[in-house]
PDB file of C-alpha atoms and ligand atoms in Angstrom:
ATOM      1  CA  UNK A   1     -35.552  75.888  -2.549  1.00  0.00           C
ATOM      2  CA  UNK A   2     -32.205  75.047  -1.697  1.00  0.00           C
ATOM      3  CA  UNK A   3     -30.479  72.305  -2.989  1.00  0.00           C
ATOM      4  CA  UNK A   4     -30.642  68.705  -1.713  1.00  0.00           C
ATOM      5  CA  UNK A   5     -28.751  65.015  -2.815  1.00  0.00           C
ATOM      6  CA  UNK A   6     -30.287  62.187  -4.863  1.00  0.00           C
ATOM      7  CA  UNK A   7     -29.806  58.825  -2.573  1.00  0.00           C
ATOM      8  CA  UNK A   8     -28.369  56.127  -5.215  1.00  0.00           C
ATOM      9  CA  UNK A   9     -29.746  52.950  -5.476  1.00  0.00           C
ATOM     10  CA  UNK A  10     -32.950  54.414  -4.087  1.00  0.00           C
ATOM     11  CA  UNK A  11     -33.987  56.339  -7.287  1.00  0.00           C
ATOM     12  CA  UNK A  12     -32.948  53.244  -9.679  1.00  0.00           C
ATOM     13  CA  UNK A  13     -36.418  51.855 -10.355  1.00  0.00           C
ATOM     14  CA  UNK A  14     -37.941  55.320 -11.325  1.00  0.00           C
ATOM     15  CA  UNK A  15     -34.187  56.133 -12.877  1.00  0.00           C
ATOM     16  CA  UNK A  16     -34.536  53.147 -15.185  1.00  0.00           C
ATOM     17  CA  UNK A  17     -38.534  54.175 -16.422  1.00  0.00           C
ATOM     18  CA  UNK A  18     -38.237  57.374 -16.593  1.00  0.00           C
ATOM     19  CA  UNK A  19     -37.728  57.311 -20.436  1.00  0.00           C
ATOM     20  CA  UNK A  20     -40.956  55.206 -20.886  1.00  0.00           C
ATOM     21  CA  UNK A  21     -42.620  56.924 -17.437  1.00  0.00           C
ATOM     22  CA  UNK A  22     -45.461  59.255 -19.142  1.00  0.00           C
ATOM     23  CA  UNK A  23     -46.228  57.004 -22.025  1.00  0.00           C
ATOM     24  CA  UNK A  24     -46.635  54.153 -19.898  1.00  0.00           C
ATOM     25  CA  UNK A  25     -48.791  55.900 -17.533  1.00  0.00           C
ATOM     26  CA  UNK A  26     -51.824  57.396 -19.323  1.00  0.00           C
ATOM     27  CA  UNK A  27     -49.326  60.555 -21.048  1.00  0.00           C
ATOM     28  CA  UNK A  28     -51.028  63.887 -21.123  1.00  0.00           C
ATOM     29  CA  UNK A  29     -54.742  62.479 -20.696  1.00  0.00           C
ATOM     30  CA  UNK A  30     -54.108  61.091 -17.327  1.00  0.00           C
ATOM     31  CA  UNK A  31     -51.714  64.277 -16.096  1.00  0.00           C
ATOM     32  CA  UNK A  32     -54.918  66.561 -17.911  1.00  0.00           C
ATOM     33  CA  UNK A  33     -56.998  64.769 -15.563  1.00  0.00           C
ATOM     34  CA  UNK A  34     -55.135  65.106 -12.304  1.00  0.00           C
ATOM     35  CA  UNK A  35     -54.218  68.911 -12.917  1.00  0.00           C
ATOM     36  CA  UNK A  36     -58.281  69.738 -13.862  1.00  0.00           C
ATOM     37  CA  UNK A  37     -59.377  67.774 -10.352  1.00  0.00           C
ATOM     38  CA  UNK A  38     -56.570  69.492  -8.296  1.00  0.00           C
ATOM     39  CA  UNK A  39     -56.650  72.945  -9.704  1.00  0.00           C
ATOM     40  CA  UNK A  40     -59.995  74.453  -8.443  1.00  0.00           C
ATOM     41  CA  UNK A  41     -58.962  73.332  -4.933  1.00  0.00           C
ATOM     42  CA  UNK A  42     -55.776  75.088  -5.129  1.00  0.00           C
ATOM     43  CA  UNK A  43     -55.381  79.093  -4.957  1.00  0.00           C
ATOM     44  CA  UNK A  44     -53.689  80.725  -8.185  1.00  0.00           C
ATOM     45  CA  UNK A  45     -52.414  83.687  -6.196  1.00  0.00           C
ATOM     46  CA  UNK A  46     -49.848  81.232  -3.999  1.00  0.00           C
ATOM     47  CA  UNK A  47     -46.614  78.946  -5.279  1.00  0.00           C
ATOM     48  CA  UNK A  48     -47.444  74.970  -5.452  1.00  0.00           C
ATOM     49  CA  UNK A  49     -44.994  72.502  -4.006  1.00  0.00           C
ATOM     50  CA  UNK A  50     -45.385  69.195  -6.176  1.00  0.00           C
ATOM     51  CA  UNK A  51     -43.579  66.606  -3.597  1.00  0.00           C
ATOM     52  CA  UNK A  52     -42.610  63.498  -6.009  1.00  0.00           C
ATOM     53  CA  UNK A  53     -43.274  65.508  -9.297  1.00  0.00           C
ATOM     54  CA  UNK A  54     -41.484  63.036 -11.302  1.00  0.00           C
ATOM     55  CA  UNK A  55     -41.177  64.015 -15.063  1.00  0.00           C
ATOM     56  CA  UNK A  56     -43.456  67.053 -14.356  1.00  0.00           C
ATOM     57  CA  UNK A  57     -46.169  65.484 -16.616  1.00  0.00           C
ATOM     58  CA  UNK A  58     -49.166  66.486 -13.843  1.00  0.00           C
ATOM     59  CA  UNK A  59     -46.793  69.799 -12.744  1.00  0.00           C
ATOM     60  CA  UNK A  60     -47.090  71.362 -16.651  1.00  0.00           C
ATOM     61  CA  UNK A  61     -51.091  70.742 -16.852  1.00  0.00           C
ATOM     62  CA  UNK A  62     -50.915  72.852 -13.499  1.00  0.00           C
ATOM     63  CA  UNK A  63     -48.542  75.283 -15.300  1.00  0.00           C
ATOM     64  CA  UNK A  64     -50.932  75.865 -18.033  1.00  0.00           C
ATOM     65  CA  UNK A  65     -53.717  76.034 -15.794  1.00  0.00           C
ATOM     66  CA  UNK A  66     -51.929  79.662 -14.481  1.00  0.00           C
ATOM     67  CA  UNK A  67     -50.408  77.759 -11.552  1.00  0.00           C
ATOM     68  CA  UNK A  68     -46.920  78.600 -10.378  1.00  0.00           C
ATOM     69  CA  UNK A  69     -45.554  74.741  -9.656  1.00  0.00           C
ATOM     70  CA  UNK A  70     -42.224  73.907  -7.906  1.00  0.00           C
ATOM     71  CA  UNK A  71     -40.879  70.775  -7.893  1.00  0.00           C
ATOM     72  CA  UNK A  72     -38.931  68.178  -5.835  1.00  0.00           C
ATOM     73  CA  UNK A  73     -38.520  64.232  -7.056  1.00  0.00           C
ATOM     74  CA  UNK A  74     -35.496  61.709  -5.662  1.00  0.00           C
ATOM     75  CA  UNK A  75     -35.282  60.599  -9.016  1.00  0.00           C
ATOM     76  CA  UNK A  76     -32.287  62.489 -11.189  1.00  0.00           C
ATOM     77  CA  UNK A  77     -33.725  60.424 -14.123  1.00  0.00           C
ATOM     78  CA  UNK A  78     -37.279  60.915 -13.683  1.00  0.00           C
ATOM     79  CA  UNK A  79     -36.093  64.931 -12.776  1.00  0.00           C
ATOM     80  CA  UNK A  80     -34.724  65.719 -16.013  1.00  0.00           C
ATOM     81  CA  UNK A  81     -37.473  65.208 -17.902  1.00  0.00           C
ATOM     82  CA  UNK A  82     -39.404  68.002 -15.529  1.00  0.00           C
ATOM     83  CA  UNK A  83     -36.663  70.467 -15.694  1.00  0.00           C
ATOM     84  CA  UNK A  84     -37.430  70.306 -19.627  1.00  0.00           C
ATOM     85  CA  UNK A  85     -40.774  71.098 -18.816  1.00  0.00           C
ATOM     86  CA  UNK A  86     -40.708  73.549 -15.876  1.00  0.00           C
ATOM     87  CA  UNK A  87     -36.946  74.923 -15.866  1.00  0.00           C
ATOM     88  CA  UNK A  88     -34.979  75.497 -12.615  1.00  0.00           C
ATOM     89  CA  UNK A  89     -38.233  75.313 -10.631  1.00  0.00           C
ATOM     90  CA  UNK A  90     -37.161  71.338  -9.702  1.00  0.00           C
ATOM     91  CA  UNK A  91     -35.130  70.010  -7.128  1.00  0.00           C
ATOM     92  CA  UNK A  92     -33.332  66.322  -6.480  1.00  0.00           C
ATOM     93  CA  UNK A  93     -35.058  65.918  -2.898  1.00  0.00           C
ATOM     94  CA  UNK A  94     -36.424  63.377  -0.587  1.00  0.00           C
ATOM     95  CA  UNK A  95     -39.927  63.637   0.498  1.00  0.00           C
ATOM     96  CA  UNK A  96     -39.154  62.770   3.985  1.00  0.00           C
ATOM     97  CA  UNK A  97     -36.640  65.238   3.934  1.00  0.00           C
ATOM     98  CA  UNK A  98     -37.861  68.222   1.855  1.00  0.00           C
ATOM     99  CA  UNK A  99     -35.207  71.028   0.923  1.00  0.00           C
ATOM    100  CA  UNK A 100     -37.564  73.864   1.781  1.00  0.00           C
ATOM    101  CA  UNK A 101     -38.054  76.323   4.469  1.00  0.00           C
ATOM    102  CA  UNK A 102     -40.381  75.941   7.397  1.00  0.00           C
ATOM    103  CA  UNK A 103     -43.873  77.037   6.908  1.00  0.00           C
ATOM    104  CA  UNK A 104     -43.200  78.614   3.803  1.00  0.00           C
ATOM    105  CA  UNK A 105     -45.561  76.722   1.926  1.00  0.00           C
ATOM    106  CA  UNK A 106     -49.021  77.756   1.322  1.00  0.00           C
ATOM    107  CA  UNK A 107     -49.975  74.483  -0.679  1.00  0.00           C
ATOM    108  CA  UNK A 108     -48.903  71.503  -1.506  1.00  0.00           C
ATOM    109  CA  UNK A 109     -49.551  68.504  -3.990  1.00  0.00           C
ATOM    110  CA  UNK A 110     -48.532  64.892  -4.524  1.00  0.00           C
ATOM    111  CA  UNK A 111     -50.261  62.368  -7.219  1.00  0.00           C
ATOM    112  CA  UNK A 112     -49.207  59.210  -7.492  1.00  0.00           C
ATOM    113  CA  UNK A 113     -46.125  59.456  -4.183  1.00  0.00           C
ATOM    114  CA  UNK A 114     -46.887  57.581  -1.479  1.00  0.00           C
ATOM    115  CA  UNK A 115     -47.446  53.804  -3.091  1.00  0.00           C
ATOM    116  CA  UNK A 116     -43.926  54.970  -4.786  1.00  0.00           C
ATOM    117  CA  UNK A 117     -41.750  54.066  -1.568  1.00  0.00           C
ATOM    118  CA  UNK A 118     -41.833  57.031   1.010  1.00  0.00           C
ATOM    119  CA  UNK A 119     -42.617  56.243   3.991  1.00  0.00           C
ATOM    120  CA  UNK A 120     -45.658  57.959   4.431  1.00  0.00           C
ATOM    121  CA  UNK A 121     -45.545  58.969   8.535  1.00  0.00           C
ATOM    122  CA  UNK A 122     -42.003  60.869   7.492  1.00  0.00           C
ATOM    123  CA  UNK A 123     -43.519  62.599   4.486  1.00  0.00           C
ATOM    124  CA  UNK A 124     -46.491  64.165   6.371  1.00  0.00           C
ATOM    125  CA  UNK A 125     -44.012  65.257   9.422  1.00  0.00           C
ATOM    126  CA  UNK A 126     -41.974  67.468   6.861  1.00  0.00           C
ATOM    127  CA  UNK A 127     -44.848  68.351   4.841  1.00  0.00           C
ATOM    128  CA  UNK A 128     -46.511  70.002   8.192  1.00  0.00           C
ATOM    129  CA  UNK A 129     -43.123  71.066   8.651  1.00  0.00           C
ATOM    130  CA  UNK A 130     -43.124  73.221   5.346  1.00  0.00           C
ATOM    131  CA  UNK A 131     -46.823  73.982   5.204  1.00  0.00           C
ATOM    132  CA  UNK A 132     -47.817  77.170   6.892  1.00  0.00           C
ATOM    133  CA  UNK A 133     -50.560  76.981   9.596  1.00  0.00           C
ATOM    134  CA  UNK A 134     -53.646  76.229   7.539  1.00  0.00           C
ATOM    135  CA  UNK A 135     -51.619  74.901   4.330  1.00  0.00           C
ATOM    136  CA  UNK A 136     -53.116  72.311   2.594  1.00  0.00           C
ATOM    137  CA  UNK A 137     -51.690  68.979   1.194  1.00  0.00           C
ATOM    138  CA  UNK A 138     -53.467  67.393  -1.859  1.00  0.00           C
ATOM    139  CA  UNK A 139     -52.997  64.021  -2.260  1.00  0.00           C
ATOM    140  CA  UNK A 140     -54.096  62.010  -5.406  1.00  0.00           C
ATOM    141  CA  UNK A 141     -53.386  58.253  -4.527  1.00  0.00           C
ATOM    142  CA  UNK A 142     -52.297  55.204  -7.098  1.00  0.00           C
ATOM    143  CA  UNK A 143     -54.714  53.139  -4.951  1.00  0.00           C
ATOM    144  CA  UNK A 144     -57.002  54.628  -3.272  1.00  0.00           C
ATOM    145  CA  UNK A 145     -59.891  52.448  -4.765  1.00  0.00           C
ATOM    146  CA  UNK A 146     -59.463  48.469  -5.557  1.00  0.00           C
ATOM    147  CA  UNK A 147     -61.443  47.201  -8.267  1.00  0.00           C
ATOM    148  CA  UNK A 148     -63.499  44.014  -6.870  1.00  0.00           C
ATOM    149  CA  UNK A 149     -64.130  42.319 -10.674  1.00  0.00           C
ATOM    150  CA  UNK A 150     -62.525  39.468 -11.885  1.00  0.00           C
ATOM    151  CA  UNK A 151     -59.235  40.769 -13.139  1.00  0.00           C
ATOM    152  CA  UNK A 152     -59.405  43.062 -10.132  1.00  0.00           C
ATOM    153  CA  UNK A 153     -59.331  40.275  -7.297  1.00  0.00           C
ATOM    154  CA  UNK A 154     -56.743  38.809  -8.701  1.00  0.00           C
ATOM    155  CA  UNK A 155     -54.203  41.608  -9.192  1.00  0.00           C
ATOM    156  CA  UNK A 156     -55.181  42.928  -5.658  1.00  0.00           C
ATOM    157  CA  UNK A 157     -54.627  38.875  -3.858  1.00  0.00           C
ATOM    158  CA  UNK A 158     -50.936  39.708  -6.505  1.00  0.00           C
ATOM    159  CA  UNK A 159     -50.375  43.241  -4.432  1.00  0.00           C
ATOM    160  CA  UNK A 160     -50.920  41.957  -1.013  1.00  0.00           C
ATOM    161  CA  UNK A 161     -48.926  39.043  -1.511  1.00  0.00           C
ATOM    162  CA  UNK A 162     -46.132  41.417  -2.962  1.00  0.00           C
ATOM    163  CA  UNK A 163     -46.440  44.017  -0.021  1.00  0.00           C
ATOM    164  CA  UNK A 164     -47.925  42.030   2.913  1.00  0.00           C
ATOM    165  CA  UNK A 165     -48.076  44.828   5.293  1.00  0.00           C
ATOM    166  CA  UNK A 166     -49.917  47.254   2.919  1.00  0.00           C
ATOM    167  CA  UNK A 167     -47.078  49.837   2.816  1.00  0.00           C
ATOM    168  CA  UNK A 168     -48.210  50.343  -1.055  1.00  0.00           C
ATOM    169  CA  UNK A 169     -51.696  51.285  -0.540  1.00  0.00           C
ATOM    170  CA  UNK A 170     -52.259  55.049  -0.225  1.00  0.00           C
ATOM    171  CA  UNK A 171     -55.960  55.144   0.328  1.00  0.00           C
ATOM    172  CA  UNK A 172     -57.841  57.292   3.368  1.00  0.00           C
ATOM    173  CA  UNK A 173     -57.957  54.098   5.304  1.00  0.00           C
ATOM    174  CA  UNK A 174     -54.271  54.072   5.827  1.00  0.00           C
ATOM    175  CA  UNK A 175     -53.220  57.426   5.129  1.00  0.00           C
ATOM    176  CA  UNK A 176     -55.704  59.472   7.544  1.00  0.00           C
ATOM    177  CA  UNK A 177     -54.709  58.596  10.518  1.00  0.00           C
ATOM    178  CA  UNK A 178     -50.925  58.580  10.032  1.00  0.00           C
ATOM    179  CA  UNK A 179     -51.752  62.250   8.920  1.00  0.00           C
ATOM    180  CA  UNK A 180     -53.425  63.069  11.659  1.00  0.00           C
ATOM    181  CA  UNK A 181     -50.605  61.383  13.721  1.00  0.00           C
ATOM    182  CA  UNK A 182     -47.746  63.517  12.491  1.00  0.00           C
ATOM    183  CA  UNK A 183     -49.926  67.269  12.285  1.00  0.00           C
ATOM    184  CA  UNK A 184     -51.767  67.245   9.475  1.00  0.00           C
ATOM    185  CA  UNK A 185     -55.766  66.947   9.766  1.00  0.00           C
ATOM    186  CA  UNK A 186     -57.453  64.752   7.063  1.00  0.00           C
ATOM    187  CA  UNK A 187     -60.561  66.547   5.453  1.00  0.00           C
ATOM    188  CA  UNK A 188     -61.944  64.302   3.314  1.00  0.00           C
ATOM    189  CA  UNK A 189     -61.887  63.557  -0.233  1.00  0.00           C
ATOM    190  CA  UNK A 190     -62.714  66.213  -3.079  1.00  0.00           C
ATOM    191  CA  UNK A 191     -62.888  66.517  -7.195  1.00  0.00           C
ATOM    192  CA  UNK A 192     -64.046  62.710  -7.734  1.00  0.00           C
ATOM    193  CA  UNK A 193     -63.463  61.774 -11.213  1.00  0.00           C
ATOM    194  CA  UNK A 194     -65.275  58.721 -12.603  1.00  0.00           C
ATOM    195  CA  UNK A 195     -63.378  56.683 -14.737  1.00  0.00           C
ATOM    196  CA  UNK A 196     -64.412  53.995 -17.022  1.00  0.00           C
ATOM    197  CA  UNK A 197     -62.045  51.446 -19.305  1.00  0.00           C
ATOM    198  CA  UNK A 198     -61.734  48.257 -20.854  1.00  0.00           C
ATOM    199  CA  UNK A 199     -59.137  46.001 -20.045  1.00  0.00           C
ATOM    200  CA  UNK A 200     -59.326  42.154 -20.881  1.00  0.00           C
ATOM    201  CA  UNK A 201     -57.417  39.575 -18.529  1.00  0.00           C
ATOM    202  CA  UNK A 202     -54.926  38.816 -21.067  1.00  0.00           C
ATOM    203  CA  UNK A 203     -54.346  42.532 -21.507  1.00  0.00           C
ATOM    204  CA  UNK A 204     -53.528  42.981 -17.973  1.00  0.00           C
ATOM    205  CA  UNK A 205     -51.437  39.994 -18.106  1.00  0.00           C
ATOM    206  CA  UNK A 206     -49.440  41.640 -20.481  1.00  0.00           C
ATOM    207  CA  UNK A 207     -49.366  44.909 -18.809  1.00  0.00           C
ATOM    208  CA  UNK A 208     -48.268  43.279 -15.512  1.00  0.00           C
ATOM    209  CA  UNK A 209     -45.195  41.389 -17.602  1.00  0.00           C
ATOM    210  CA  UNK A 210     -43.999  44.137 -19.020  1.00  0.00           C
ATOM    211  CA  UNK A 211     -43.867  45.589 -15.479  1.00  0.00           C
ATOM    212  CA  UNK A 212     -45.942  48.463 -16.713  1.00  0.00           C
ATOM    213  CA  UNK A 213     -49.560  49.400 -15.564  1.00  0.00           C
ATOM    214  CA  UNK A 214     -51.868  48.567 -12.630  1.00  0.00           C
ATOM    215  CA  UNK A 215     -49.298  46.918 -10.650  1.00  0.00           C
ATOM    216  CA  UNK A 216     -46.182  47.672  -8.614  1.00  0.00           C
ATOM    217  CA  UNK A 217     -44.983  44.373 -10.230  1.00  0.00           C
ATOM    218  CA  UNK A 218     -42.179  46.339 -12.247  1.00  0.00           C
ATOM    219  CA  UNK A 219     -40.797  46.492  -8.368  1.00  0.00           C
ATOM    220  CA  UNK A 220     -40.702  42.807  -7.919  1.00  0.00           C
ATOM    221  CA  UNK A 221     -37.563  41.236  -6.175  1.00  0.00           C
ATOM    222  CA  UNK A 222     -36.563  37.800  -8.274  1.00  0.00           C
ATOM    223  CA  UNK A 223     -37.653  35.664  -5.376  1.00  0.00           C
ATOM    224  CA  UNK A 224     -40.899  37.064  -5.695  1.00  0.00           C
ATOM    225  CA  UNK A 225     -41.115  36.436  -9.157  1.00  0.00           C
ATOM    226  CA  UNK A 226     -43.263  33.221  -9.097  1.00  0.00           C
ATOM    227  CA  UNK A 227     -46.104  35.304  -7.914  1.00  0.00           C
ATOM    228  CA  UNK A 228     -46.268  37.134 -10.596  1.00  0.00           C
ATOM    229  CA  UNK A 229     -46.014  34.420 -13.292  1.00  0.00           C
ATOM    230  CA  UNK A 230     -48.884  32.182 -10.939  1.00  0.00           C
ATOM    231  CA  UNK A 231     -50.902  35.009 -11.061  1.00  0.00           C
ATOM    232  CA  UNK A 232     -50.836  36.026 -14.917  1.00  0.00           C
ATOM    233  CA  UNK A 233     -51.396  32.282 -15.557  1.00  0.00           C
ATOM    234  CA  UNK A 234     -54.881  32.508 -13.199  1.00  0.00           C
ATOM    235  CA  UNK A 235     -55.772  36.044 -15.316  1.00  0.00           C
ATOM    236  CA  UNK A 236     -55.408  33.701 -18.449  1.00  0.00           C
ATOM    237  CA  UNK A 237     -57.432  30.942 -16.772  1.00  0.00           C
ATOM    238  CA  UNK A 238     -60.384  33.586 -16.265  1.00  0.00           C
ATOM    239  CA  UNK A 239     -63.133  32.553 -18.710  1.00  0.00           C
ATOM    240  CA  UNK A 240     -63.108  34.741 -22.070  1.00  0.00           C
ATOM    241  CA  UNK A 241     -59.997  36.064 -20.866  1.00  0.00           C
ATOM    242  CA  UNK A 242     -59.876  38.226 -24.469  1.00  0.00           C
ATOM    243  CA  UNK A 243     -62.850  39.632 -23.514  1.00  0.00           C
ATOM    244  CA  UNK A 244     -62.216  43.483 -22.317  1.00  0.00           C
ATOM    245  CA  UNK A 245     -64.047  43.965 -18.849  1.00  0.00           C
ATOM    246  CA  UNK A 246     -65.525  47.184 -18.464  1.00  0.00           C
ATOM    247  CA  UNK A 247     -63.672  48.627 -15.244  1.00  0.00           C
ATOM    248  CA  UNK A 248     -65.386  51.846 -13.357  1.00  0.00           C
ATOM    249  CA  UNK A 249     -63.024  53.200 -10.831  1.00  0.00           C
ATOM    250  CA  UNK A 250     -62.289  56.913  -9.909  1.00  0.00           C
ATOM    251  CA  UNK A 251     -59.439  59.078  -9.371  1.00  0.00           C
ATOM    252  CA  UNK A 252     -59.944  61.828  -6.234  1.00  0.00           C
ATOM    253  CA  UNK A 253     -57.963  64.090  -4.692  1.00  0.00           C
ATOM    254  CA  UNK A 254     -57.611  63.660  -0.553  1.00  0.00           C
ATOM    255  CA  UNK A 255     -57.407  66.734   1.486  1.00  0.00           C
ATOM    256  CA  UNK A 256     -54.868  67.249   4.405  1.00  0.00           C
ATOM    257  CA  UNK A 257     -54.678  70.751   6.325  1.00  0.00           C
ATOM    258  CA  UNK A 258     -52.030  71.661   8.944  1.00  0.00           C
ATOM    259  CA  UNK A 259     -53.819  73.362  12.040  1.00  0.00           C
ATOM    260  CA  UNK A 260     -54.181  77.547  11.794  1.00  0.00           C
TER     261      UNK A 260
HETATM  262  C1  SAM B   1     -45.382  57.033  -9.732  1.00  0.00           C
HETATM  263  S1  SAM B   1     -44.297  58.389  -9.873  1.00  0.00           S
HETATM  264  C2  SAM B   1     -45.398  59.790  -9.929  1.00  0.00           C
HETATM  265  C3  SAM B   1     -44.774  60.987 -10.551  1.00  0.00           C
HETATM  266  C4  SAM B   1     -45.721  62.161 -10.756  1.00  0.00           C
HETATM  267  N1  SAM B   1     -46.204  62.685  -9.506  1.00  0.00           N
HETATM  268  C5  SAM B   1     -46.867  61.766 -11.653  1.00  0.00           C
HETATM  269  O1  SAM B   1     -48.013  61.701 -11.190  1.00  0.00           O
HETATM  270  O2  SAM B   1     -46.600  61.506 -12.824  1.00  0.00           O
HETATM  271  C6  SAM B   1     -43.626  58.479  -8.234  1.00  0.00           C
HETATM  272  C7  SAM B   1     -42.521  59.501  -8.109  1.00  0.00           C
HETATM  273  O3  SAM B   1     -42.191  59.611  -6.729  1.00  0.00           O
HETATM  274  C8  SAM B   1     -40.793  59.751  -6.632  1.00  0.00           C
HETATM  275  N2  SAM B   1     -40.384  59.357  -5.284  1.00  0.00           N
HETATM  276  C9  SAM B   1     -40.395  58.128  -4.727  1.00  0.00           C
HETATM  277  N3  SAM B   1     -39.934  58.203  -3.461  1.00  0.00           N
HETATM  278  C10 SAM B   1     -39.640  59.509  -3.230  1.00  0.00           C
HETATM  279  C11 SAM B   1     -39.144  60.224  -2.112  1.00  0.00           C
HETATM  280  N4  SAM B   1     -38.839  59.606  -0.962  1.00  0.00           N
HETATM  281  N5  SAM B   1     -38.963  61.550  -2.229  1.00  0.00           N
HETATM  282  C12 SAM B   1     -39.262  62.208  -3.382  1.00  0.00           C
HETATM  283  N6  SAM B   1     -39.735  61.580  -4.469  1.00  0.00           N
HETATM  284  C13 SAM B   1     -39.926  60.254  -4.394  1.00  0.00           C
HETATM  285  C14 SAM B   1     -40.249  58.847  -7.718  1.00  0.00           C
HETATM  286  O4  SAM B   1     -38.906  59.170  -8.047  1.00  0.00           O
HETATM  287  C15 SAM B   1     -41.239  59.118  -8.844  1.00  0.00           C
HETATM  288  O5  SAM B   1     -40.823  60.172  -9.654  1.00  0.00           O
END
C-alpha cells in the first residue's frame, strides 16, 4: 500500500473515541463475532483489505483466524490502536480514495463503515477500482436491521430525525443498488448471526447520553441536541422503563462481487 493523508477535522469524532472505541462497542465478543461470520466466506490463500478497520479489533480476530489482513482507516487516532495490533500492515486512507493499486485486490471487508460518514457511491467506485475482476466486497452493516419494539421505534423516529435523508443507514435497501450503480454486483446476504439482548429504556437512555451505543447520537450537532434530550425523556416515559426488553436482531455479512 502506499501511503496516503489523514483529512483533519474529518477524523475528529472517531479521533476523540478511539480510546473508549472497543470497550464501548461490544470489545472482543462483538469483533469474535464479525471475524467467525466473515471468515468462511473469505479465501485464506489471498491478502484481505479491511476498508475502515478502525482500531483493528475485527482485523486481529481475522488475524488469528490464519487471515493475512491489511488495513486502511481515516482516523490517525482510531489507527494507532490497529498498528499495535497488526504492525505496519495499516494505512491513514480515505475509503473513497483508497491508497492501493488497481485490481490488486482479491477481497475485501468493511464492518461497521458506511453509517460512519463515507459516502457510500465513492467507496464502491474505488473498491471496484481495487478489486480484481471477480473480487468480492464483504460488508457487515451498523444498521442493516431496525428493531420495531418499543425502545426500538423510538431510537429509529431519533435516527431519521438526525439524518433525514438516510445517509446513515447501510442496509441492502440502500446499499444494493448504489453498488450495482458504481460496478459492483450485490449477491445477497450470507453468515446470519442471531443475536439476542436485554436492554431496558432507561438503559438505552443512558447509552444514547453518553453518546455511546445504538445511536449515531455521539455525532449530534448542538442544534440538534433537543432531539436527543425529547427523545430520552419519551424512552423514560415508556411503561416499566427499568424493565430490560428482550431485543432479537442479527448481524450478517452482505456480499458485493466486481464482474469477471
Ligand atoms: C464504527 S467504526 C468501525 C471500525 C471497525 N471496522 C470495527 O468494526 O470496529 C468506523 C470506522 O470507519 C472509519 N472511517 C469513517 N469514514 C472513513 C473514510 N472515508 N475512509 C476510511 N475510514 C473511514 C472511522 O475512522 C472508523 O474507524
Amino acid at each position: 500500500m502506499s501511503g496516503g493523508g489523514p483529512t483533519p477535522g474529518r477524523t475528529a469524532a472517531f479521533d476523540a473515541i478511539a480510546p473508549t472505541y472497543d470497550a464501548s462497542r461490544g470489545g472482543t465478543a462483538r469483533a469474535a463475532g464479525f471475524a467467525g461470520q466473515l471468515a468462511p466466506l473469505l479465501d485464506p490463500a489471498e491478502p484481505v483489505l479491511d476498508i475502515g478497520v478502525g482500531t483493528g479489533i475485527v482485523a486481529a480476530e481475522l488475524t488469528a483466524r490464519g487471515h493475512r489482513v491489511y488495513g486502511v482507516d481515516l482516523s490517525p487516532g482510531m489507527l494507532a490502536h490497529a498498528r499495535e495490533r497488526l504492525g505496519p500492515r495499516v494505512a491513514v486512507g480515505d475509503a473513497g480514495r483508497l491508497p492501493v493499486r488497481t485490481a490488486s485486490v482479491a477481497q475485501a471487508v468493511s464492518t461497521w463503515l458506511l453509517h460512519a460518514g463515507p459516502d457510500p457511491r465513492a467507496v464502491f467506485r474505488e473498491v471496484a477500482r481495487v478489486l480484481r475482476p471477480g473480487g468480492r466486497y464483504l460488508v457487515i452493516p451498523a444498521r442493516g436491521m431496525r428493531p420495531t419494539d418499543d425502545i426500538g421505534r423510538i431510537v429509529g423516529e431519533l435516527e431519521d430525525r438526525l439524518d433525514p435523508s438516510g445517509t446513515r443507514q447501510d442496509g441492502p435497501a440502500l446499499l444494493a443498488p448504489l453498488a450495482s450503480a458504481h460496478g459492483l454486483a450485490y449477491e445477497g446476504t450470507a453468515s446470519e448471526r442471531p443475536t439476542v439482548f436485554r436492554v431496558s429504556p432507561t438503559d438505552m437512555a443512558r447509552a444514547i447520553e453518553g453518546g455511546r451505543l445504538f445511536t449515531g447520537a455521539w455525532q449530534v450537532a448542538d442544534a440538534d441536541l433537543p432531539l436527543v434530550t425529547h427523545a430520552c425523556a419519551r424512552l423514560r416515559a415508556l411503561p416499566d422503563p427499568e424493565l430490560p426488553r428482550v431485543r432479537e436482531m442479527a448481524d450478517f455479512v452482505m456480499v458485493f462481487r466486481r464482474a469477471g
